[in-house]
Amino acid sequence: MFQTAFEHPLTTAHTGKSVPPLSSNEPGSMSEVIISGTSAVQAHLLLPMLAHCNSHKRWLMWFSPDQSMNKDWLARCGLEDSPVLHFATQANTQKELCIRALNYAKSHLIVEWIGHLSRGTRQQLRILAESKSTHLIIVRREF
């Protein structure tokens, strides 16, 4: 399933035509958001922000350990026509999934990071996001 989502070309909802590849001149980025365990802010609320970075119509991917996608809140966020995918992740697979998604360069990502994020992993993901013109938002919770 991951291979299918990462490797297939993105098409527009209305025409079914493939979206042109990205210009290599568009910069990628990595941002990190730290949310307290009792905060009312939820990671899925960041999807509209990511959608604004999506001028070239990539997939929007949300990796999280325990929440599922809800079409009603996608519509309330103005994302009913956006190609949004949710993947349930675990601590032992999240880094590999991030790297694979970033390498395919067909999506922007929000990742609810589980556990410790090492300096080396953070640097690796930042470099990869920047080199692939991808926007990556890592959300960590502090309790």
mmCIF file of N, CA, C and O in Angstrom, residues 59-142:
data_model
loop_
_atom_site.group_PDB
_atom_site.id
_atom_site.type_symbol
_atom_site.label_atom_id
_atom_site.label_comp_id
_atom_site.label_asym_id
_atom_site.label_seq_id
_atom_site.Cartn_x
_atom_site.Cartn_y
_atom_site.Cartn_z
ATOM 1 N N TRP A 59 0.591 15.150 -2.994
ATOM 2 C CA TRP A 59 -0.171 14.501 -1.934
ATOM 3 C C TRP A 59 0.143 15.196 -0.622
ATOM 4 O O TRP A 59 1.269 15.651 -0.403
ATOM 5 N N LEU A 60 -0.816 15.268 0.274
ATOM 6 C CA LEU A 60 -0.574 15.694 1.644
ATOM 7 C C LEU A 60 -0.665 14.435 2.496
ATOM 8 O O LEU A 60 -1.687 13.751 2.477
ATOM 9 N N MET A 61 0.401 14.097 3.185
ATOM 10 C CA MET A 61 0.421 12.880 3.984
ATOM 11 C C MET A 61 0.503 13.222 5.454
ATOM 12 O O MET A 61 1.243 14.125 5.849
ATOM 13 N N TRP A 62 -0.235 12.470 6.229
ATOM 14 C CA TRP A 62 -0.261 12.640 7.669
ATOM 15 C C TRP A 62 0.063 11.289 8.279
ATOM 16 O O TRP A 62 -0.668 10.326 8.094
ATOM 17 N N PHE A 63 1.203 11.221 8.976
ATOM 18 C CA PHE A 63 1.621 10.009 9.673
ATOM 19 C C PHE A 63 1.340 10.208 11.156
ATOM 20 O O PHE A 63 1.865 11.143 11.754
ATOM 21 N N SER A 64 0.528 9.345 11.744
ATOM 22 C CA SER A 64 0.246 9.451 13.167
ATOM 23 C C SER A 64 0.029 8.066 13.750
ATOM 24 O O SER A 64 -0.351 7.136 13.033
ATOM 25 N N PRO A 65 0.257 7.929 15.042
ATOM 26 C CA PRO A 65 0.155 6.600 15.653
ATOM 27 C C PRO A 65 -1.264 6.128 15.918
ATOM 28 O O PRO A 65 -1.517 4.936 15.902
ATOM 29 N N ASP A 66 -2.201 7.049 16.129
ATOM 30 C CA ASP A 66 -3.470 6.540 16.627
ATOM 31 C C ASP A 66 -4.718 7.255 16.150
ATOM 32 O O ASP A 66 -5.801 6.941 16.599
ATOM 33 N N GLN A 67 -4.608 8.223 15.304
ATOM 34 C CA GLN A 67 -5.806 8.921 14.850
ATOM 35 C C GLN A 67 -6.105 8.522 13.415
ATOM 36 O O GLN A 67 -5.204 8.247 12.636
ATOM 37 N N SER A 68 -7.370 8.502 13.074
ATOM 38 C CA SER A 68 -7.744 8.204 11.703
ATOM 39 C C SER A 68 -8.279 9.467 11.040
ATOM 40 O O SER A 68 -8.605 10.442 11.702
ATOM 41 N N MET A 69 -8.347 9.425 9.740
ATOM 42 C CA MET A 69 -8.800 10.550 8.949
ATOM 43 C C MET A 69 -10.316 10.694 9.078
ATOM 44 O O MET A 69 -11.041 9.714 9.124
ATOM 45 N N ASN A 70 -10.788 11.909 9.138
ATOM 46 C CA ASN A 70 -12.201 12.184 9.236
ATOM 47 C C ASN A 70 -12.578 13.142 8.111
ATOM 48 O O ASN A 70 -12.088 14.271 8.069
ATOM 49 N N LYS A 71 -13.432 12.703 7.191
ATOM 50 C CA LYS A 71 -13.790 13.526 6.034
ATOM 51 C C LYS A 71 -14.496 14.819 6.427
ATOM 52 O O LYS A 71 -14.352 15.830 5.749
ATOM 53 N N ASP A 72 -15.235 14.800 7.530
ATOM 54 C CA ASP A 72 -15.928 16.016 7.963
ATOM 55 C C ASP A 72 -14.951 17.115 8.336
ATOM 56 O O ASP A 72 -15.108 18.264 7.948
ATOM 57 N N TRP A 73 -13.900 16.787 9.129
ATOM 58 C CA TRP A 73 -12.970 17.859 9.483
ATOM 59 C C TRP A 73 -12.068 18.226 8.327
ATOM 60 O O TRP A 73 -11.595 19.348 8.236
ATOM 61 N N LEU A 74 -11.833 17.325 7.373
ATOM 62 C CA LEU A 74 -11.103 17.710 6.161
ATOM 63 C C LEU A 74 -11.913 18.759 5.389
ATOM 64 O O LEU A 74 -11.359 19.748 4.907
ATOM 65 N N ALA A 75 -13.208 18.549 5.292
ATOM 66 C CA ALA A 75 -14.074 19.509 4.607
ATOM 67 C C ALA A 75 -14.100 20.840 5.355
ATOM 68 O O ALA A 75 -14.022 21.905 4.732
ATOM 69 N N ARG A 76 -14.192 20.812 6.681
ATOM 70 C CA ARG A 76 -14.199 22.049 7.476
ATOM 71 C C ARG A 76 -12.891 22.821 7.335
ATOM 72 O O ARG A 76 -12.871 24.039 7.473
ATOM 73 N N CYS A 77 -11.804 22.110 7.063
ATOM 74 C CA CYS A 77 -10.500 22.754 6.873
ATOM 75 C C CYS A 77 -10.296 23.207 5.431
ATOM 76 O O CYS A 77 -9.245 23.744 5.094
ATOM 77 N N GLY A 78 -11.269 22.952 4.562
ATOM 78 C CA GLY A 78 -11.143 23.347 3.166
ATOM 79 C C GLY A 78 -10.325 22.376 2.334
ATOM 80 O O GLY A 78 -9.800 22.740 1.294
ATOM 81 N N LEU A 79 -10.203 21.142 2.787
ATOM 82 C CA LEU A 79 -9.359 20.160 2.101
ATOM 83 C C LEU A 79 -10.158 19.050 1.419
ATOM 84 O O LEU A 79 -9.613 18.008 1.098
ATOM 85 N N GLU A 80 -11.446 19.299 1.165
ATOM 86 C CA GLU A 80 -12.261 18.227 0.586
ATOM 87 C C GLU A 80 -11.794 17.813 -0.803
ATOM 88 O O GLU A 80 -11.995 16.680 -1.217
ATOM 89 N N ASP A 81 -11.136 18.703 -1.542
ATOM 90 C CA ASP A 81 -10.643 18.370 -2.881
ATOM 91 C C ASP A 81 -9.149 18.062 -2.909
ATOM 92 O O ASP A 81 -8.583 17.827 -3.967
ATOM 93 N N SER A 82 -8.498 18.107 -1.760
ATOM 94 C CA SER A 82 -7.055 17.861 -1.701
ATOM 95 C C SER A 82 -6.776 16.375 -1.523
ATOM 96 O O SER A 82 -7.490 15.686 -0.804
ATOM 97 N N PRO A 83 -5.735 15.888 -2.169
ATOM 98 C CA PRO A 83 -5.369 14.479 -2.000
ATOM 99 C C PRO A 83 -4.629 14.274 -0.674
ATOM 100 O O PRO A 83 -3.444 14.549 -0.567
ATOM 101 N N VAL A 84 -5.350 13.846 0.355
ATOM 102 C CA VAL A 84 -4.790 13.668 1.689
ATOM 103 C C VAL A 84 -4.789 12.184 2.033
ATOM 104 O O VAL A 84 -5.800 11.507 1.896
ATOM 105 N N LEU A 85 -3.637 11.693 2.470
ATOM 106 C CA LEU A 85 -3.504 10.299 2.890
ATOM 107 C C LEU A 85 -3.073 10.252 4.342
ATOM 108 O O LEU A 85 -2.199 11.012 4.757
ATOM 109 N N HIS A 86 -3.648 9.341 5.092
ATOM 110 C CA HIS A 86 -3.239 9.117 6.470
ATOM 111 C C HIS A 86 -2.632 7.726 6.574
ATOM 112 O O HIS A 86 -3.175 6.766 6.042
ATOM 113 N N PHE A 87 -1.494 7.640 7.248
ATOM 114 C CA PHE A 87 -0.858 6.353 7.528
ATOM 115 C C PHE A 87 -0.675 6.228 9.031
ATOM 116 O O PHE A 87 -0.129 7.127 9.661
ATOM 117 N N ALA A 88 -1.131 5.132 9.584
ATOM 118 C CA ALA A 88 -0.873 4.844 10.994
ATOM 119 C C ALA A 88 0.576 4.385 11.107
ATOM 120 O O ALA A 88 1.020 3.535 10.338
ATOM 121 N N THR A 89 1.308 4.972 12.030
ATOM 122 C CA THR A 89 2.723 4.641 12.168
ATOM 123 C C THR A 89 3.024 4.102 13.554
ATOM 124 O O THR A 89 2.239 4.268 14.483
ATOM 125 N N GLN A 90 4.186 3.491 13.647
ATOM 126 C CA GLN A 90 4.710 3.011 14.918
ATOM 127 C C GLN A 90 6.122 3.554 15.055
ATOM 128 O O GLN A 90 6.759 3.914 14.062
ATOM 129 N N ALA A 91 6.614 3.586 16.272
ATOM 130 C CA ALA A 91 7.942 4.140 16.517
ATOM 131 C C ALA A 91 9.018 3.441 15.692
ATOM 132 O O ALA A 91 9.943 4.081 15.193
ATOM 133 N N ASN A 92 8.885 2.139 15.480
ATOM 134 C CA ASN A 92 9.935 1.402 14.771
ATOM 135 C C ASN A 92 9.833 1.514 13.248
ATOM 136 O O ASN A 92 10.724 1.053 12.543
ATOM 137 N N THR A 93 8.779 2.148 12.711
ATOM 138 C CA THR A 93 8.654 2.271 11.254
ATOM 139 C C THR A 93 8.615 3.720 10.770
ATOM 140 O O THR A 93 8.720 3.967 9.578
ATOM 141 N N GLN A 94 8.454 4.674 11.680
ATOM 142 C CA GLN A 94 8.225 6.054 11.255
ATOM 143 C C GLN A 94 9.391 6.658 10.476
ATOM 144 O O GLN A 94 9.173 7.359 9.477
ATOM 145 N N LYS A 95 10.611 6.394 10.881
ATOM 146 C CA LYS A 95 11.751 6.968 10.175
ATOM 147 C C LYS A 95 11.831 6.422 8.753
ATOM 148 O O LYS A 95 11.996 7.190 7.795
ATOM 149 N N GLU A 96 11.692 5.114 8.589
ATOM 150 C CA GLU A 96 11.754 4.504 7.257
ATOM 151 C C GLU A 96 10.643 5.049 6.356
ATOM 152 O O GLU A 96 10.878 5.363 5.189
ATOM 153 N N LEU A 97 9.422 5.171 6.885
ATOM 154 C CA LEU A 97 8.317 5.698 6.090
ATOM 155 C C LEU A 97 8.567 7.145 5.673
ATOM 156 O O LEU A 97 8.291 7.527 4.528
ATOM 157 N N CYS A 98 9.091 7.953 6.582
ATOM 158 C CA CYS A 98 9.413 9.345 6.251
ATOM 159 C C CYS A 98 10.443 9.414 5.139
ATOM 160 O O CYS A 98 10.285 10.171 4.174
ATOM 161 N N ILE A 99 11.483 8.634 5.256
ATOM 162 C CA ILE A 99 12.549 8.639 4.252
ATOM 163 C C ILE A 99 12.010 8.197 2.895
ATOM 164 O O ILE A 99 12.307 8.811 1.863
ATOM 165 N N ARG A 100 11.193 7.152 2.884
ATOM 166 C CA ARG A 100 10.617 6.681 1.625
ATOM 167 C C ARG A 100 9.731 7.745 0.999
ATOM 168 O O ARG A 100 9.816 8.024 -0.203
ATOM 169 N N ALA A 101 8.863 8.357 1.791
ATOM 170 C CA ALA A 101 7.968 9.390 1.266
ATOM 171 C C ALA A 101 8.763 10.587 0.747
ATOM 172 O O ALA A 101 8.467 11.126 -0.322
ATOM 173 N N LEU A 102 9.782 11.001 1.493
ATOM 174 C CA LEU A 102 10.601 12.130 1.065
ATOM 175 C C LEU A 102 11.371 11.801 -0.214
ATOM 176 O O LEU A 102 11.469 12.637 -1.112
ATOM 177 N N ASN A 103 11.905 10.603 -0.324
ATOM 178 C CA ASN A 103 12.650 10.211 -1.521
ATOM 179 C C ASN A 103 11.786 10.187 -2.774
ATOM 180 O O ASN A 103 12.260 10.514 -3.858
ATOM 181 N N TYR A 104 10.525 9.796 -2.655
ATOM 182 C CA TYR A 104 9.644 9.786 -3.821
ATOM 183 C C TYR A 104 9.248 11.196 -4.235
ATOM 184 O O TYR A 104 8.854 11.418 -5.377
ATOM 185 N N ALA A 105 9.324 12.155 -3.332
ATOM 186 C CA ALA A 105 9.093 13.575 -3.628
ATOM 187 C C ALA A 105 7.745 13.823 -4.298
ATOM 188 O O ALA A 105 7.637 14.627 -5.209
ATOM 189 N N LYS A 106 6.708 13.128 -3.839
ATOM 190 C CA LYS A 106 5.369 13.339 -4.400
ATOM 191 C C LYS A 106 4.375 13.771 -3.337
ATOM 192 O O LYS A 106 3.170 13.733 -3.566
ATOM 193 N N SER A 107 4.877 14.182 -2.181
ATOM 194 C CA SER A 107 3.973 14.565 -1.102
ATOM 195 C C SER A 107 4.640 15.583 -0.193
ATOM 196 O O SER A 107 5.841 15.786 -0.239
ATOM 197 N N HIS A 108 3.812 16.227 0.610
ATOM 198 C CA HIS A 108 4.262 17.002 1.753
ATOM 199 C C HIS A 108 3.771 16.231 2.964
ATOM 200 O O HIS A 108 2.756 15.536 2.900
ATOM 201 N N LEU A 109 4.482 16.327 4.084
ATOM 202 C CA LEU A 109 4.201 15.452 5.215
ATOM 203 C C LEU A 109 3.998 16.191 6.528
ATOM 204 O O LEU A 109 4.709 17.148 6.815
ATOM 205 N N ILE A 110 3.049 15.667 7.320
ATOM 206 C CA ILE A 110 2.976 15.980 8.738
ATOM 207 C C ILE A 110 3.210 14.659 9.448
ATOM 208 O O ILE A 110 2.542 13.663 9.153
ATOM 209 N N VAL A 111 4.189 14.632 10.341
ATOM 210 C CA VAL A 111 4.531 13.411 11.052
ATOM 211 C C VAL A 111 4.406 13.658 12.549
ATOM 212 O O VAL A 111 5.088 14.521 13.100
ATOM 213 N N GLU A 112 3.508 12.930 13.184
ATOM 214 C CA GLU A 112 3.429 12.961 14.649
ATOM 215 C C GLU A 112 4.490 11.982 15.139
ATOM 216 O O GLU A 112 4.298 10.776 15.090
ATOM 217 N N TRP A 113 5.621 12.537 15.551
ATOM 218 C CA TRP A 113 6.779 11.717 15.894
ATOM 219 C C TRP A 113 6.565 11.034 17.232
ATOM 220 O O TRP A 113 6.177 11.661 18.204
ATOM 221 N N ILE A 114 6.869 9.743 17.258
ATOM 222 C CA ILE A 114 6.714 8.941 18.470
ATOM 223 C C ILE A 114 8.096 8.756 19.089
ATOM 224 O O ILE A 114 9.022 8.312 18.415
ATOM 225 N N GLY A 115 8.247 9.103 20.360
ATOM 226 C CA GLY A 115 9.516 8.874 21.046
ATOM 227 C C GLY A 115 10.567 9.919 20.729
ATOM 228 O O GLY A 115 10.276 11.022 20.261
ATOM 229 N N HIS A 116 11.807 9.533 20.959
ATOM 230 C CA HIS A 116 12.953 10.439 20.819
ATOM 231 C C HIS A 116 13.285 10.685 19.344
ATOM 232 O O HIS A 116 13.285 9.770 18.538
ATOM 233 N N LEU A 117 13.578 11.926 19.017
ATOM 234 C CA LEU A 117 14.042 12.297 17.679
ATOM 235 C C LEU A 117 15.491 12.744 17.816
ATOM 236 O O LEU A 117 15.771 13.805 18.364
ATOM 237 N N SER A 118 16.402 11.911 17.349
ATOM 238 C CA SER A 118 17.826 12.214 17.521
ATOM 239 C C SER A 118 18.258 13.360 16.605
ATOM 240 O O SER A 118 17.617 13.647 15.592
ATOM 241 N N ARG A 119 19.340 13.993 16.968
ATOM 242 C CA ARG A 119 19.901 15.082 16.170
ATOM 243 C C ARG A 119 20.248 14.590 14.763
ATOM 244 O O ARG A 119 19.987 15.274 13.778
ATOM 245 N N GLY A 120 20.806 13.388 14.673
ATOM 246 C CA GLY A 120 21.183 12.829 13.374
ATOM 247 C C GLY A 120 19.976 12.568 12.484
ATOM 248 O O GLY A 120 20.000 12.868 11.288
ATOM 249 N N THR A 121 18.915 12.012 13.059
ATOM 250 C CA THR A 121 17.688 11.754 12.290
ATOM 251 C C THR A 121 17.061 13.064 11.854
ATOM 252 O O THR A 121 16.637 13.217 10.706
ATOM 253 N N ARG A 122 17.015 14.036 12.752
ATOM 254 C CA ARG A 122 16.456 15.352 12.431
ATOM 255 C C ARG A 122 17.215 15.970 11.258
ATOM 256 O O ARG A 122 16.617 16.463 10.295
ATOM 257 N N GLN A 123 18.533 15.906 11.306
ATOM 258 C CA GLN A 123 19.354 16.480 10.242
ATOM 259 C C GLN A 123 19.144 15.729 8.928
ATOM 260 O O GLN A 123 19.024 16.343 7.862
ATOM 261 N N GLN A 124 19.090 14.407 8.979
ATOM 262 C CA GLN A 124 18.869 13.601 7.786
ATOM 263 C C GLN A 124 17.528 13.957 7.127
ATOM 264 O O GLN A 124 17.453 14.127 5.905
ATOM 265 N N LEU A 125 16.471 14.074 7.927
ATOM 266 C CA LEU A 125 15.153 14.402 7.385
ATOM 267 C C LEU A 125 15.116 15.819 6.816
ATOM 268 O O LEU A 125 14.522 16.054 5.761
ATOM 269 N N ARG A 126 15.765 16.760 7.498
ATOM 270 C CA ARG A 126 15.801 18.145 7.001
ATOM 271 C C ARG A 126 16.511 18.225 5.649
ATOM 272 O O ARG A 126 16.003 18.829 4.705
ATOM 273 N N ILE A 127 17.658 17.602 5.537
ATOM 274 C CA ILE A 127 18.421 17.634 4.287
ATOM 275 C C ILE A 127 17.624 16.989 3.159
ATOM 276 O O ILE A 127 17.569 17.509 2.037
ATOM 277 N N LEU A 128 17.002 15.874 3.447
ATOM 278 C CA LEU A 128 16.214 15.167 2.443
ATOM 279 C C LEU A 128 15.009 16.011 2.004
ATOM 280 O O LEU A 128 14.735 16.136 0.811
ATOM 281 N N ALA A 129 14.295 16.613 2.954
ATOM 282 C CA ALA A 129 13.141 17.457 2.612
ATOM 283 C C ALA A 129 13.570 18.632 1.738
ATOM 284 O O ALA A 129 12.934 18.937 0.716
ATOM 285 N N GLU A 130 14.656 19.281 2.116
ATOM 286 C CA GLU A 130 15.142 20.427 1.345
ATOM 287 C C GLU A 130 15.574 20.013 -0.056
ATOM 288 O O GLU A 130 15.256 20.685 -1.036
ATOM 289 N N SER A 131 16.268 18.888 -0.175
ATOM 290 C CA SER A 131 16.766 18.452 -1.478
ATOM 291 C C SER A 131 15.652 17.963 -2.395
ATOM 292 O O SER A 131 15.790 17.993 -3.614
ATOM 293 N N LYS A 132 14.535 17.524 -1.829
ATOM 294 C CA LYS A 132 13.420 16.992 -2.624
ATOM 295 C C LYS A 132 12.283 18.003 -2.776
ATOM 296 O O LYS A 132 11.196 17.655 -3.247
ATOM 297 N N SER A 133 12.507 19.258 -2.379
ATOM 298 C CA SER A 133 11.495 20.310 -2.467
ATOM 299 C C SER A 133 10.195 19.920 -1.773
ATOM 300 O O SER A 133 9.099 20.164 -2.257
ATOM 301 N N THR A 134 10.335 19.289 -0.617
ATOM 302 C CA THR A 134 9.202 18.803 0.157
ATOM 303 C C THR A 134 9.093 19.579 1.461
ATOM 304 O O THR A 134 10.093 19.915 2.073
ATOM 305 N N HIS A 135 7.852 19.847 1.890
ATOM 306 C CA HIS A 135 7.627 20.471 3.179
ATOM 307 C C HIS A 135 7.296 19.372 4.182
ATOM 308 O O HIS A 135 6.382 18.579 3.967
ATOM 309 N N LEU A 136 8.055 19.321 5.247
ATOM 310 C CA LEU A 136 7.900 18.320 6.298
ATOM 311 C C LEU A 136 7.648 19.042 7.615
ATOM 312 O O LEU A 136 8.410 19.940 7.990
ATOM 313 N N ILE A 137 6.564 18.671 8.289
ATOM 314 C CA ILE A 137 6.274 19.210 9.617
ATOM 315 C C ILE A 137 6.316 18.041 10.587
ATOM 316 O O ILE A 137 5.558 17.088 10.433
ATOM 317 N N ILE A 138 7.208 18.125 11.553
ATOM 318 C CA ILE A 138 7.292 17.098 12.589
ATOM 319 C C ILE A 138 6.624 17.645 13.844
ATOM 320 O O ILE A 138 6.942 18.747 14.293
ATOM 321 N N VAL A 139 5.690 16.878 14.356
ATOM 322 C CA VAL A 139 4.958 17.269 15.567
ATOM 323 C C VAL A 139 5.380 16.342 16.682
ATOM 324 O O VAL A 139 5.300 15.106 16.545
ATOM 325 N N ARG A 140 5.866 16.925 17.752
ATOM 326 C CA ARG A 140 6.230 16.112 18.932
ATOM 327 C C ARG A 140 5.401 16.572 20.105
ATOM 328 O O ARG A 140 5.114 17.750 20.259
ATOM 329 N N ARG A 141 5.047 15.631 20.935
ATOM 330 C CA ARG A 141 4.267 15.940 22.139
ATOM 331 C C ARG A 141 5.186 15.865 23.355
ATOM 332 O O ARG A 141 5.988 14.953 23.487
ATOM 333 N N GLU A 142 5.049 16.835 24.224
ATOM 334 C CA GLU A 142 5.759 16.824 25.497
ATOM 335 C C GLU A 142 4.734 16.666 26.609
ATOM 336 O O GLU A 142 3.732 17.375 26.637
#
